[in-house]
Coordinates of C-alpha atoms and ligand atoms in Angstrom, one line a residue:
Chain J
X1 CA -18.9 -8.9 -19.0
X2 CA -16.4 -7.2 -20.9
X3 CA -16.6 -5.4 -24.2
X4 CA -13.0 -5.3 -25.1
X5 CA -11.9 -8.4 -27.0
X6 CA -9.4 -11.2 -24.9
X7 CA -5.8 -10.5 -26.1
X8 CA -4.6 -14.1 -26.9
X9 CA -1.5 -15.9 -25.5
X10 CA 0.0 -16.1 -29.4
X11 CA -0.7 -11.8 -29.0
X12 CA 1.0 -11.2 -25.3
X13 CA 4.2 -13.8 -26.4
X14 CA 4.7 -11.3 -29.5
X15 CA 3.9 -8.3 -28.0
X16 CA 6.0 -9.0 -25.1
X17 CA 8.5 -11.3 -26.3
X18 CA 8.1 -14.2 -24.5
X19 CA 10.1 -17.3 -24.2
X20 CA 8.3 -20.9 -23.2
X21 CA 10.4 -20.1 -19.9
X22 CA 8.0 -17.3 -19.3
X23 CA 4.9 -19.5 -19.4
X24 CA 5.8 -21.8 -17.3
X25 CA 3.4 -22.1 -14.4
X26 CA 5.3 -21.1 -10.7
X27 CA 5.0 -24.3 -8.4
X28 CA 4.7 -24.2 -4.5
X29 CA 8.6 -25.0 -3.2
X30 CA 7.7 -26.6 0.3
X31 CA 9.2 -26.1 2.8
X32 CA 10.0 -28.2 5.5
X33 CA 7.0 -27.9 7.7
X34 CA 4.7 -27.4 4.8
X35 CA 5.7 -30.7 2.7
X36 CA 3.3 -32.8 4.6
X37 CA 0.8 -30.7 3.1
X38 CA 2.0 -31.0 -0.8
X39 CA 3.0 -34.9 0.1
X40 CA -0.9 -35.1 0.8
X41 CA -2.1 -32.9 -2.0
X42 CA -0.2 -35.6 -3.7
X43 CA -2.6 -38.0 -2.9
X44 CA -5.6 -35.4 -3.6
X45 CA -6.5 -35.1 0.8
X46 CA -6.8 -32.0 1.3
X47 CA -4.7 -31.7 5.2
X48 CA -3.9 -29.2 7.7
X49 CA -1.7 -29.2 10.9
X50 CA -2.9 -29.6 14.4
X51 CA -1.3 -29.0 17.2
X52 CA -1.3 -32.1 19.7
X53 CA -0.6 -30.1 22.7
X54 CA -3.2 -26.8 22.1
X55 CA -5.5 -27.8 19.2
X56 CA -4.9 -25.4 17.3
X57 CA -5.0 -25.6 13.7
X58 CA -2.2 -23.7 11.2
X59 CA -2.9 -22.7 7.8
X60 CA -0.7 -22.1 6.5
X61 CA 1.6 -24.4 8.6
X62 CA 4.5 -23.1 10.2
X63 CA 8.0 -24.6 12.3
X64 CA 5.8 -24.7 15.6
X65 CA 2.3 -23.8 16.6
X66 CA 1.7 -20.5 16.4
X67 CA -0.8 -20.6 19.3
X68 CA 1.5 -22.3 22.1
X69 CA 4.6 -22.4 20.7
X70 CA 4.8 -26.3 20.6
X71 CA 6.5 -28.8 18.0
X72 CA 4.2 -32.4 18.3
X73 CA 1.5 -32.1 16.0
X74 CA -0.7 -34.1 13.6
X75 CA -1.7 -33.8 10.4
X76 CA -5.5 -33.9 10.3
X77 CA -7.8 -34.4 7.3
X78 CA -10.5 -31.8 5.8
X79 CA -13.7 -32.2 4.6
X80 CA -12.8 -30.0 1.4
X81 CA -15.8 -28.2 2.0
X82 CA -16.5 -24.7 2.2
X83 CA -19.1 -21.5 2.0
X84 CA -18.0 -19.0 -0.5
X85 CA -17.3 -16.0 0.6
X86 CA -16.1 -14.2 -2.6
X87 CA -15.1 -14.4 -5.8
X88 CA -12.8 -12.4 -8.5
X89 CA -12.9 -13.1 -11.9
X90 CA -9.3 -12.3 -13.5
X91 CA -10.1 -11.3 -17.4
X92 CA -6.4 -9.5 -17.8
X93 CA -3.2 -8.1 -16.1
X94 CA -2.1 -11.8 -14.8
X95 CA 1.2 -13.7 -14.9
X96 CA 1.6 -14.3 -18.2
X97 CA 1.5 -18.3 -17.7
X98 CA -2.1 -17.5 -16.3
X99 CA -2.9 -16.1 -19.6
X100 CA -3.6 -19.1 -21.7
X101 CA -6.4 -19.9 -18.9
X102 CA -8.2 -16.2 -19.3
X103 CA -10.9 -15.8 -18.0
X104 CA -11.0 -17.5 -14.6
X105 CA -12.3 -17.3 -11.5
X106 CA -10.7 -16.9 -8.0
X107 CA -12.6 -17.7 -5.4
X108 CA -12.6 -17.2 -1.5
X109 CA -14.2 -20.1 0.6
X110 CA -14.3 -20.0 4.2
X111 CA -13.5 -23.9 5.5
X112 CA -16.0 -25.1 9.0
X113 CA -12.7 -25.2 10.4
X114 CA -12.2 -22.0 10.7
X115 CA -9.2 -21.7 8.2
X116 CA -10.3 -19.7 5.1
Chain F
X1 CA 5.1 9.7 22.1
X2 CA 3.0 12.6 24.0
X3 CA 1.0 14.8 21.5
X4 CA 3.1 17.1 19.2
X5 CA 6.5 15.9 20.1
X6 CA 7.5 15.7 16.7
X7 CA 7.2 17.5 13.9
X8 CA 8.3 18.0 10.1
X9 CA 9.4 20.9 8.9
X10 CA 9.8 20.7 4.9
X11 CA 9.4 18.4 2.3
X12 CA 10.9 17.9 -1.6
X13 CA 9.5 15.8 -4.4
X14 CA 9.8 14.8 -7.9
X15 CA 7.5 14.9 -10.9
X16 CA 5.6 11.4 -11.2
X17 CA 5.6 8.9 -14.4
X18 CA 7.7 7.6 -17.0
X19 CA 10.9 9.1 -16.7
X20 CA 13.5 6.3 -18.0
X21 CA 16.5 8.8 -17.6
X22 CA 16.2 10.0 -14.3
X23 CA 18.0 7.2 -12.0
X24 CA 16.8 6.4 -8.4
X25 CA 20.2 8.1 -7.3
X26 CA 19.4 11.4 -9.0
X27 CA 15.6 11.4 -7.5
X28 CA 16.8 11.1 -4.1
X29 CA 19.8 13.8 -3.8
X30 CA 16.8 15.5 -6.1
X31 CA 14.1 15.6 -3.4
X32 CA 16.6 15.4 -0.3
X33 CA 18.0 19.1 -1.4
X34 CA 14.5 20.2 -2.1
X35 CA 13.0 18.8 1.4
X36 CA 16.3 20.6 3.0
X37 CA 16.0 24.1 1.4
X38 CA 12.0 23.5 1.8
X39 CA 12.5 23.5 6.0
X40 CA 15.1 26.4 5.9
X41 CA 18.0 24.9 7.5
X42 CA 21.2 23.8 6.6
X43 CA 22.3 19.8 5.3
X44 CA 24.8 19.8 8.1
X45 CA 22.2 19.8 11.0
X46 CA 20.8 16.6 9.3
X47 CA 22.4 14.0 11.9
X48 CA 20.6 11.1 10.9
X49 CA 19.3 10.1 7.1
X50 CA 16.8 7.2 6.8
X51 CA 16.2 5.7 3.2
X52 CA 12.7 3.8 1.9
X53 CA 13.7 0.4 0.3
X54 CA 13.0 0.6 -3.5
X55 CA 11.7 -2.2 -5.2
X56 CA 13.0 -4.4 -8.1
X57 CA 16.7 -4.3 -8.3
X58 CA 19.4 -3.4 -10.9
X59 CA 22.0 -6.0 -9.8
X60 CA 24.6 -3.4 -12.1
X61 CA 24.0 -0.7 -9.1
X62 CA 21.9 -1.8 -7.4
X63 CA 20.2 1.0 -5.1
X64 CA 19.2 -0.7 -1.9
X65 CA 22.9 -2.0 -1.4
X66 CA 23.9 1.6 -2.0
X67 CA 21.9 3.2 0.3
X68 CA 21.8 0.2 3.1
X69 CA 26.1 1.0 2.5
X70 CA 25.7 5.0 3.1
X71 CA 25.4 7.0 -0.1
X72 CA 23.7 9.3 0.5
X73 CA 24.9 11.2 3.6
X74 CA 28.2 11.3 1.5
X75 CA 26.1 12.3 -2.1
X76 CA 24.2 15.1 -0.4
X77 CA 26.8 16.4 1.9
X78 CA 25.6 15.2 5.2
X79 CA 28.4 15.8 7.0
X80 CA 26.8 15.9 10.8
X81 CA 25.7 12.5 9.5
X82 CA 25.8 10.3 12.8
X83 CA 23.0 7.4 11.7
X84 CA 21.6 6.1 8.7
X85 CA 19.5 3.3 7.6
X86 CA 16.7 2.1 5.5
X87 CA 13.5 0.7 6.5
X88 CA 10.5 -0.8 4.7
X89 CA 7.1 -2.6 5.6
X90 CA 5.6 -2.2 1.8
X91 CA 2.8 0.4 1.4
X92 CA 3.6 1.0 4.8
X93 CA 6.6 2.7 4.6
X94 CA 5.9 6.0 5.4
X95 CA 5.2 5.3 8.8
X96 CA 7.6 2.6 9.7
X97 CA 10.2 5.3 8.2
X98 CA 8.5 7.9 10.8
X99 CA 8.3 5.6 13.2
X100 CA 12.1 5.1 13.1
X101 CA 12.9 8.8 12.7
X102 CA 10.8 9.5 16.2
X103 CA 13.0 6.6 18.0
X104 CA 16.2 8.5 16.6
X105 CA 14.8 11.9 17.8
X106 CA 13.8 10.8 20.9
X107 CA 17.6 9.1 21.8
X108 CA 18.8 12.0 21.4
X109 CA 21.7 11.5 19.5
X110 CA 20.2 14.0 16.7
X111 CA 17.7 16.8 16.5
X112 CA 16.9 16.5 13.1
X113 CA 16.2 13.6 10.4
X114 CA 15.9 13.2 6.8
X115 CA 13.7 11.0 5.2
X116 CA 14.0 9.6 1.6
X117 CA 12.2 8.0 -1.2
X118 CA 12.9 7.7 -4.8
X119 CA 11.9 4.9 -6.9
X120 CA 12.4 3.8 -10.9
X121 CA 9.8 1.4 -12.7
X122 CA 10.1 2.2 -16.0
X123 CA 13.3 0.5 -17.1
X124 CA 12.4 -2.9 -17.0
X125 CA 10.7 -4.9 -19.1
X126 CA 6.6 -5.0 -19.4
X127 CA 7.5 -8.9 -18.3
X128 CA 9.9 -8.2 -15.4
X129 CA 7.1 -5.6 -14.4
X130 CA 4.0 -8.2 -14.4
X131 CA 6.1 -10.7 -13.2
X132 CA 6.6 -8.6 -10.2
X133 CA 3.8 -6.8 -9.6
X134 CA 1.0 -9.0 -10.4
X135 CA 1.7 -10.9 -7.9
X136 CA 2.9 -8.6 -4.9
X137 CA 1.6 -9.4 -1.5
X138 CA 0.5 -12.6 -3.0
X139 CA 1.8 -16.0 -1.4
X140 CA 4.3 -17.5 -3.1
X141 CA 4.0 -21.0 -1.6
X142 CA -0.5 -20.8 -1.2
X143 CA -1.5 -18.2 -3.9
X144 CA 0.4 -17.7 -6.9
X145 CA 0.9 -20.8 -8.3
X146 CA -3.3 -21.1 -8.6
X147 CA -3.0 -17.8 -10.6
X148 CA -3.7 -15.3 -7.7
X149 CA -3.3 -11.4 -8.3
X150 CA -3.1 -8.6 -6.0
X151 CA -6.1 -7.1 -8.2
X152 CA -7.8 -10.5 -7.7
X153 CA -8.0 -9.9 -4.1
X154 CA -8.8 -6.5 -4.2
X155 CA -11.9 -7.6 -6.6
X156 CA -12.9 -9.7 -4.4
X157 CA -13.2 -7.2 -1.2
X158 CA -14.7 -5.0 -3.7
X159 CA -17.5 -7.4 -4.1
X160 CA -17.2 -8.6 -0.3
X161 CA -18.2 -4.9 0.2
X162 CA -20.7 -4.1 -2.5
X163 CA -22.6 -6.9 -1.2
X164 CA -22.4 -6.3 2.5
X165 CA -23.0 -2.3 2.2
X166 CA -24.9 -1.9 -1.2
X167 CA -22.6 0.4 -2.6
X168 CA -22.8 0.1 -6.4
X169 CA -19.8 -0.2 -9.1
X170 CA -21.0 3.1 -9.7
X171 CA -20.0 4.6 -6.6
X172 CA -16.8 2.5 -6.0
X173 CA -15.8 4.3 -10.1
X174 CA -16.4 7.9 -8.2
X175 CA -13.7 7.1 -5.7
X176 CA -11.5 7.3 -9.0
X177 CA -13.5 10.3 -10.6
X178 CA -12.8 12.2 -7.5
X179 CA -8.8 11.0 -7.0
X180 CA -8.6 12.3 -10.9
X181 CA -10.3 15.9 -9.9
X182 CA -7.4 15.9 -7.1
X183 CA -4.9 15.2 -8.9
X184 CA -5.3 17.7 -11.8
X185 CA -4.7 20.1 -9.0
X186 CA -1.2 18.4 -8.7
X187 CA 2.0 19.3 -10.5
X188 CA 3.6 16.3 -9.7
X189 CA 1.1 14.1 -10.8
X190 CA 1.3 11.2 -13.2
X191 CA -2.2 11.8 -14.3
X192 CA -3.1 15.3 -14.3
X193 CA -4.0 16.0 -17.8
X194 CA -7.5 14.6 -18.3
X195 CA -10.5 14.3 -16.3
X196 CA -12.2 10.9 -15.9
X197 CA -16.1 10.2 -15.5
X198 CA -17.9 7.2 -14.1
X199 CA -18.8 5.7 -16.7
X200 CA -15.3 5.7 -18.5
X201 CA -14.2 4.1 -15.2
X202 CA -16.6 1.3 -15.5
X203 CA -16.4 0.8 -19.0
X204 CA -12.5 0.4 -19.3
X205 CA -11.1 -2.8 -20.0
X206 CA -11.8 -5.6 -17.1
X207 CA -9.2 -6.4 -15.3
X208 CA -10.5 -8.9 -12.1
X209 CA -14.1 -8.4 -11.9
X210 CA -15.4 -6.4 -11.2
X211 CA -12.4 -3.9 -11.3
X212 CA -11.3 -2.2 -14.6
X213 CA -8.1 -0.8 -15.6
X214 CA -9.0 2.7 -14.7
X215 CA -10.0 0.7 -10.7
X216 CA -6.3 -0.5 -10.7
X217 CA -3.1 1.1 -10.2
X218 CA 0.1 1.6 -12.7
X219 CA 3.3 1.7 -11.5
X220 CA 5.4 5.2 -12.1
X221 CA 8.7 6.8 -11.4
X222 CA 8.9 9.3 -8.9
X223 CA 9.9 9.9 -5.1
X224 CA 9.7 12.3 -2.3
X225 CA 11.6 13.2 0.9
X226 CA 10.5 15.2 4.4
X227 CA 12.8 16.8 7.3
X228 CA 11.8 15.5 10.4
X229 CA 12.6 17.1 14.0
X230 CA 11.8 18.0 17.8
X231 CA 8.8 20.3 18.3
X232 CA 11.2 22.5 20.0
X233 CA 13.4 22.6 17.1
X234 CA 10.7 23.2 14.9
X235 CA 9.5 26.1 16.5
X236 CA 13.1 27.9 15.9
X237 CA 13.7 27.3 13.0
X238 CA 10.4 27.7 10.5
X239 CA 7.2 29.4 10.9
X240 CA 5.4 26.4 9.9
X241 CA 5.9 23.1 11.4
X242 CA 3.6 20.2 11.3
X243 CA 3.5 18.2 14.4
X244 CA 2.5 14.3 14.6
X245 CA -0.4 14.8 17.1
X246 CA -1.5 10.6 17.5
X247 CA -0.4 7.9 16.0
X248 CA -2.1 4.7 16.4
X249 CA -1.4 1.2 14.7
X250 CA -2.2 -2.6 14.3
X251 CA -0.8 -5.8 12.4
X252 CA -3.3 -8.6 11.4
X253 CA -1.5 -11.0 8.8
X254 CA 0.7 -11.8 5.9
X255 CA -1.3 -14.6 4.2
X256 CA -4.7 -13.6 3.9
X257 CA -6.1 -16.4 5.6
X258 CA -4.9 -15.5 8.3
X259 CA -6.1 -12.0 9.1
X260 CA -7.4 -10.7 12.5
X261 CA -10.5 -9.0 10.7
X262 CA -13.2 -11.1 10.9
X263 CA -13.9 -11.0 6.8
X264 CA -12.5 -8.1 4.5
X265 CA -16.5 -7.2 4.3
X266 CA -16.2 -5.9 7.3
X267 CA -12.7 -4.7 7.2
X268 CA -14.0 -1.1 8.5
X269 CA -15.2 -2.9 11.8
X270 CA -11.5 -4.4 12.3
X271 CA -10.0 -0.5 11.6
X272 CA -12.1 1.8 13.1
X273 CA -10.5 1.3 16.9
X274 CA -7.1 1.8 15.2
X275 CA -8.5 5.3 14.3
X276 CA -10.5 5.8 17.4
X277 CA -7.3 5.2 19.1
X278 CA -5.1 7.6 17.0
X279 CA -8.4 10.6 17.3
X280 CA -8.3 10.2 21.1
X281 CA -4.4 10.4 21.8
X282 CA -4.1 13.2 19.3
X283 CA -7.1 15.0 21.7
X284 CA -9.4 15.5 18.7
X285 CA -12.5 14.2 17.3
X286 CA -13.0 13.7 13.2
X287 CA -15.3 16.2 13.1
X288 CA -12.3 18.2 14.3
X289 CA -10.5 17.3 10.8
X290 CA -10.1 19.5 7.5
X291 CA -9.0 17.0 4.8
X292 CA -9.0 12.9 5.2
X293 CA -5.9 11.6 3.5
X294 CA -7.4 8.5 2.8
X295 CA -5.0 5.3 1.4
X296 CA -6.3 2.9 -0.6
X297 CA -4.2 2.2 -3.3
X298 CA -7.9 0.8 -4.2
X299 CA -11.1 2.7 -4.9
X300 CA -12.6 0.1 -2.4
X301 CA -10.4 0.2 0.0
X302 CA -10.7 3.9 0.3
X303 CA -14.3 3.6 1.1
X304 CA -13.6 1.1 3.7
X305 CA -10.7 3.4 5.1
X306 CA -13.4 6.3 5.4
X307 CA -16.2 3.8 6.7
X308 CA -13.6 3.2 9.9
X309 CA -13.1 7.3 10.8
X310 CA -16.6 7.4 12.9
X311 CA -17.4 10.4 10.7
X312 CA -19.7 8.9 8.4
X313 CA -22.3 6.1 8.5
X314 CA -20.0 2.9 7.5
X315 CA -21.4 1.9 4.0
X316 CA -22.6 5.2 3.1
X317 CA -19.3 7.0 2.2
X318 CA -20.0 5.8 -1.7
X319 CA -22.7 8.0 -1.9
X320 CA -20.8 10.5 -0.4
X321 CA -17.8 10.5 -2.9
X322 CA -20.0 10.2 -5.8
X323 CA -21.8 13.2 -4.5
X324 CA -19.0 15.1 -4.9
X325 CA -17.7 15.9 -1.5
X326 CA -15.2 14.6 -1.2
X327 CA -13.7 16.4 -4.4
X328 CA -12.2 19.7 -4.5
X329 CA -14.3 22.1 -3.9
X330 CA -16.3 19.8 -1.6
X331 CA -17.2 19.9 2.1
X332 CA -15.0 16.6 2.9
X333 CA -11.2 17.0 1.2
X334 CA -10.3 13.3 0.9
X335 CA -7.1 12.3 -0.2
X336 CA -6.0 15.7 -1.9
X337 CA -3.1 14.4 -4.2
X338 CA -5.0 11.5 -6.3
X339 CA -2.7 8.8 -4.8
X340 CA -2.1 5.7 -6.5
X341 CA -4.4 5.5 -8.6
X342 CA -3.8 9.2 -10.1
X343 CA -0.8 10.6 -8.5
X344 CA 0.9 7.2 -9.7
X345 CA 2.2 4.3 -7.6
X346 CA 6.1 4.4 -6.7
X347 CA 6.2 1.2 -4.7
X348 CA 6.5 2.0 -1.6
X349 CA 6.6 5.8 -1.9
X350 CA 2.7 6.1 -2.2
X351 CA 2.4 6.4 1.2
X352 CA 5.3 8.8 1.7
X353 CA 3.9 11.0 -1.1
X354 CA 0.5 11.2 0.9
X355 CA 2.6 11.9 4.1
X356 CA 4.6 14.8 1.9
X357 CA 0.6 15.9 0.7
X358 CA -0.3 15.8 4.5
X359 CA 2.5 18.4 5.2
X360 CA 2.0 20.4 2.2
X361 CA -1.5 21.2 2.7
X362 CA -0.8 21.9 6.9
X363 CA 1.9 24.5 5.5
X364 CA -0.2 26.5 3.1
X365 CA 2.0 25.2 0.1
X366 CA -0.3 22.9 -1.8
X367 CA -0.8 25.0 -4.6
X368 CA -4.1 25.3 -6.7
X369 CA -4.5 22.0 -4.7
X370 CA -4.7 24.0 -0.9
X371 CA -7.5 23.2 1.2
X372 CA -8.0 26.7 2.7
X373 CA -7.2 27.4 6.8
X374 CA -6.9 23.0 6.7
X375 CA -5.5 23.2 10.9
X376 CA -5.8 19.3 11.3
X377 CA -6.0 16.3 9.1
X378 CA -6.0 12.5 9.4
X379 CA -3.8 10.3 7.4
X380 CA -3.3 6.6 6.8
X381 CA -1.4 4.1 5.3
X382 CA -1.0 0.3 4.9
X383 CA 1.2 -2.7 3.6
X384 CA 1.2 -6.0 2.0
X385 CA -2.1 -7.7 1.3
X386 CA -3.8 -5.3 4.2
X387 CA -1.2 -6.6 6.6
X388 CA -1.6 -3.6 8.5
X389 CA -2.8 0.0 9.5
X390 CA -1.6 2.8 10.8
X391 CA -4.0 6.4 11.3
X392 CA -1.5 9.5 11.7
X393 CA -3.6 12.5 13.1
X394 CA -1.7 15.3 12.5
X395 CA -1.9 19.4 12.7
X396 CA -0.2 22.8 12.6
X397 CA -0.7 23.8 16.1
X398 CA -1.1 21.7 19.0
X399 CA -4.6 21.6 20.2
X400 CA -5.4 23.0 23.9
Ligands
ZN501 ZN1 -0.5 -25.3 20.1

């Protein structure tokens, strides 16, 4: 795909100079309506918020439903399936802790939910 | 607002690129002085000076808590100074900023406004730099920490489109071609020196697939400033004011998951009321148009931007930049100072450069860049990860 040669991770900490600080990889800091979710990812279930008064389903999650508004809500669990939309594949110009995994691919699923 | 209301009256801006030496303070009493001789009148009828946030701070001086704290009235010598502020939505700047400067005008308090941009990249670090900008408009908490890049999503509407329209890699490339040609034309661009070609567009390094360097944007130094005022004002005191004809806007997200389009395939379909909207309050049509400032920030996203006018036939306008048009010389001006990916991107002064372009050309002082007798012209700009849109129709008369 592309004729330029991969700069390697040992290059761009050089070239850049790097500390190990540098490559660490960010984490998700949760937030207090979105730790269910990470608490479940935990556990590898894959779960989104539902609204007990509208339905509605929030994804991201937020402090109430964003449809009505309401606090009470479940977490509910999903299939983890999905039709791919699109896809990117990222061969440079990333966060330098991405660079060690060059190339890879990001993809875009829509969910039967309706969440993407 | 009713049609032609508002108008600007002169505009100042810097040179665009690496310039390590030249501080975001000196940029904007640079371009304020400029945009202030530029509409003929003096710095003491300025009664209200709005600022565009600048991004990435210097904690030494840092120039958002100078500007938020009034510098500049006092720098430039605003003395009639009765408001100032700074607002920001991202790439979107140059209309929130306009947007404020009409809600000044229109209280009355002032008759005229000043408007300011100035922005510095190049002192930090390549690291700082990546750190930041790979990952703007990404989600901190959903997207970045599974490696997600602004230029991954734009990749992947890129291919969303090309697969939906049949527009090849070849024609998205042209969209850069065609943004070079422009800005050669430009003074002030960062990239004025060398023509590009298709093929060296598609054959530069990959960055996301399928979008090569030469597809992405690089960050630069520069800045830009416009005078904004009543119609009735403008009329007094230059020959050539620009009025704001229609405005029209619409927010759809912040995480992209979220958004009110339907996909980003058919992102045009989502935009094209927001433009209908602006066309019909404005009293015009686009044939009625003389140049399409067209943002992007993406060679895609231009496309998609032009798709939504109800000019051409959505998934054609490919073809149509590749054949030229839309390059100078061409029946279709589009986007006539190279924006971000030519004229350089300044954070959130991309926009406001395009907005100073817009005036420019509407005055007769765009330079070997002049689209000649342009009366009318559409503009456009956007923020975060497509959060929003806003279409500008704007003109140097009022129509009928
Ligand atoms: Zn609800």
């Amino acid at each position: 795909m592309s004729k330029h040669e991969p700069i390697s991770i040992e290059a761009i900490k050089a070239m850049m100079n790097l500390t190990d600080e540098d490559l660490k990889k960010p984490l998700p800091v949760p937030t207090k309506w979105s730790r269910p979710f990470w608490e479940a990812a935990k556990e590898h279930r894959l779960v989104l918020r539902k609204c007990s008064r509208c339905g509605n389903i929030d994804h991201p999650p937020y402090l109430y439903c964003t449809a009505c508004q309401a606090d009470e809500h479940e977490w509910i669990e999903a299939s983890g399936k999905g039709t791919l939309f699109a896809y990117a594949v990222n061969h440079f110009g990333v966060p330098f802790p991405f660079w060690a995994d060059l190339p890879y691919v990001r993809a875009w699923s829509t969910s039967p939910r309706g969440c993407a | 607002m009713t049609s032609g209301e508002f108008a600007i009256i002169g505009t100042g801006e810097v040179p665009c690129g690496n310039y390590p030496e030249r501080s975001e303070f000196e940029i904007a009493y640079t371009v304020a002085r400029e945009a202030i001789r530029d509409a003929g009148i003096d710095v003491k009828e300025v009664g209200a000076v709005l600022c565009a946030q600048h991004i990435m701070s210097n904690p030494e001086n840092d120039y958002n808590t100078e500007m938020v704290f009034g510098r500049l009235p006092e720098a430039i010598g605003a003395r009639g100074c009765k408001i100032t502020c700074m607002t920001s939505s991202g790439g979107a700047s140059s209309f929130s900023l306009r947007k404020t400067a009409e809600g000044i005008l229109h209280s009355g308090e002032t008759d005229t406004v000043l408007v300011v941009h100035a922005q510095r990249f190049s002192t930090f670090t390549p690291n700082q730099q990546a750190k930041y900008f790979s990952i703007a408009g990404s989600d901190v908490e959903w997207e970045v920490p599974y490696g997600m890049t602004y230029n991954a999503l734009a990749a992947m509407v890129t291919q969303a489109y090309m697969a939906y329209t049949g527009t090849t890699i070849e024609q998205v490339a042209s969209v850069c071609v065609a943004n070079r040609r422009w800005a050669m034309l430009q003074p002030n661009a960062m990239f004025n020196q060398k023509e590009i070609t298709v093929e060296k567009v598609v054959n530069a390094r990959m960055v996301s697939y399928p979008l090569t360097t030469l597809m992405c944007n690089v960050l630069a130094d520069g800045g830009s400033a416009f005078v904004m005022t009543t119609a009735e004002k403008a009329k007094k005191v230059t020959g050539k004011p620009v009025y704001i004809l229609g405005e029209a806007s619409d927010y759809s997200h912040r995480t992209i998951t979220r958004a009110g389009m339907r996909d980003f395939a058919t992102m045009a379909e989502y935009l094209s009321p927001i433009a209908r909207l602006a066309f019909e309050r404005a009293g015009l049509g686009p044939e009625d148009m003389d140049i399409y400032q067209i943002y992007g920030s993406y060679p895609c996203i231009q496309l998609i931007v032009m798709d939504a006018l109800g000019m051409w036939e959505p998934g054609t306008t490919g073809a149509l930049v590749e054949s030229g048009e839309t390059s100078p010389g061409g029946k279709y001006p589009v986007t006539t100072n190279g924006e971000a990916l030519s004229f350089g991107h300044t954070g959130t002064g991309v926009g406001i450069a395009l907005l100073v372009e817009s005036v420019r050309q509407l005055q007769g002082k765009a330079g070997k860049a002049q689209v000649e007798g342009a009366r009318f012209l559409i503009e456009n700009t956007g923020g975060g990860a497509f959060m929003d849109c806003h279409f500008t129709v704007m003109g140097n008369e009022i129509p009928g």
